């Protein structure tokens, strides 16, 4: 496999991830609407609060999974590029930088980077807080 083939496969994968990411943003928006609806309704009971919480936590898990798959794909691409370089083929500066900024051979992980983790934490605090915090009259 050549450097350009590695990046071609990677670009196809990243296009798929972009579509999933748009879907995740839509589900996060649905979670905000759901949390606001539960908070605004005088008829909301414990079952609705638990169901809403399960929904927003499920969306958070899916977000972590998509992020983890993206990181794993980048690490796999970096590993392939590293193998190409070890085989004697010279890599472009962009490919060398890509390898240096990823972790070739790393295992799949649900642990997000700092920015993604803070974003997801803030979303969960707002959504779960809207569902469970007592209303201020």
PDB file of C-alpha atoms in Angstrom, residues 79-134:
ATOM      1  CA  UNK A  79       0.949   2.634  11.765  1.00  0.00           C
ATOM      2  CA  UNK A  80       0.559   1.847   8.061  1.00  0.00           C
ATOM      3  CA  UNK A  81       2.572   4.918   7.133  1.00  0.00           C
ATOM      4  CA  UNK A  82       5.229   3.951   9.648  1.00  0.00           C
ATOM      5  CA  UNK A  83       5.436   0.469   8.087  1.00  0.00           C
ATOM      6  CA  UNK A  84       5.793   2.025   4.633  1.00  0.00           C
ATOM      7  CA  UNK A  85       8.672   4.185   5.901  1.00  0.00           C
ATOM      8  CA  UNK A  86      10.351   1.210   7.587  1.00  0.00           C
ATOM      9  CA  UNK A  87      10.137  -0.634   4.258  1.00  0.00           C
ATOM     10  CA  UNK A  88      12.440   1.937   2.719  1.00  0.00           C
ATOM     11  CA  UNK A  89       9.943   4.250   1.018  1.00  0.00           C
ATOM     12  CA  UNK A  90      10.340   7.913   1.877  1.00  0.00           C
ATOM     13  CA  UNK A  91       7.280   9.704   3.230  1.00  0.00           C
ATOM     14  CA  UNK A  92       6.144  13.241   2.542  1.00  0.00           C
ATOM     15  CA  UNK A  93       6.494  15.838   5.282  1.00  0.00           C
ATOM     16  CA  UNK A  94       2.713  15.714   5.843  1.00  0.00           C
ATOM     17  CA  UNK A  95       2.806  11.941   6.341  1.00  0.00           C
ATOM     18  CA  UNK A  96       5.762  12.230   8.732  1.00  0.00           C
ATOM     19  CA  UNK A  97       3.852  14.846  10.715  1.00  0.00           C
ATOM     20  CA  UNK A  98       0.744  12.640  10.737  1.00  0.00           C
ATOM     21  CA  UNK A  99       2.745   9.726  12.177  1.00  0.00           C
ATOM     22  CA  UNK A 100       4.386  11.995  14.763  1.00  0.00           C
ATOM     23  CA  UNK A 101       1.020  13.412  15.927  1.00  0.00           C
ATOM     24  CA  UNK A 102      -0.678  10.041  16.365  1.00  0.00           C
ATOM     25  CA  UNK A 103       0.071   6.878  18.313  1.00  0.00           C
ATOM     26  CA  UNK A 104       0.698   4.026  15.853  1.00  0.00           C
ATOM     27  CA  UNK A 105      -0.447   0.691  17.245  1.00  0.00           C
ATOM     28  CA  UNK A 106      -2.406   2.109  20.181  1.00  0.00           C
ATOM     29  CA  UNK A 107      -5.394   0.133  21.414  1.00  0.00           C
ATOM     30  CA  UNK A 108      -8.990   1.365  21.073  1.00  0.00           C
ATOM     31  CA  UNK A 109      -9.982   3.685  23.922  1.00  0.00           C
ATOM     32  CA  UNK A 110     -13.199   5.427  24.954  1.00  0.00           C
ATOM     33  CA  UNK A 111     -11.203   8.049  26.869  1.00  0.00           C
ATOM     34  CA  UNK A 112     -11.592  11.352  24.992  1.00  0.00           C
ATOM     35  CA  UNK A 113      -9.045  14.094  24.555  1.00  0.00           C
ATOM     36  CA  UNK A 114      -9.359  17.160  26.810  1.00  0.00           C
ATOM     37  CA  UNK A 115     -11.485  19.275  24.439  1.00  0.00           C
ATOM     38  CA  UNK A 116     -13.926  16.462  23.610  1.00  0.00           C
ATOM     39  CA  UNK A 117     -14.134  15.427  27.255  1.00  0.00           C
ATOM     40  CA  UNK A 118     -14.923  18.955  28.438  1.00  0.00           C
ATOM     41  CA  UNK A 119     -17.521  19.397  25.683  1.00  0.00           C
ATOM     42  CA  UNK A 120     -19.237  16.117  26.533  1.00  0.00           C
ATOM     43  CA  UNK A 121     -19.081  16.820  30.264  1.00  0.00           C
ATOM     44  CA  UNK A 122     -20.671  20.250  29.810  1.00  0.00           C
ATOM     45  CA  UNK A 123     -23.434  18.768  27.638  1.00  0.00           C
ATOM     46  CA  UNK A 124     -24.167  16.088  30.242  1.00  0.00           C
ATOM     47  CA  UNK A 125     -24.154  18.550  33.146  1.00  0.00           C
ATOM     48  CA  UNK A 126     -26.612  20.826  31.350  1.00  0.00           C
ATOM     49  CA  UNK A 127     -28.876  17.993  30.183  1.00  0.00           C
ATOM     50  CA  UNK A 128     -28.908  15.945  33.390  1.00  0.00           C
ATOM     51  CA  UNK A 129     -29.092  19.099  35.500  1.00  0.00           C
ATOM     52  CA  UNK A 130     -32.136  20.199  33.526  1.00  0.00           C
ATOM     53  CA  UNK A 131     -33.765  16.836  34.113  1.00  0.00           C
ATOM     54  CA  UNK A 132     -32.950  16.299  37.787  1.00  0.00           C
ATOM     55  CA  UNK A 133     -32.346  19.661  39.473  1.00  0.00           C
ATOM     56  CA  UNK A 134     -35.322  21.089  41.349  1.00  0.00           C
TER      57      UNK A 134
END
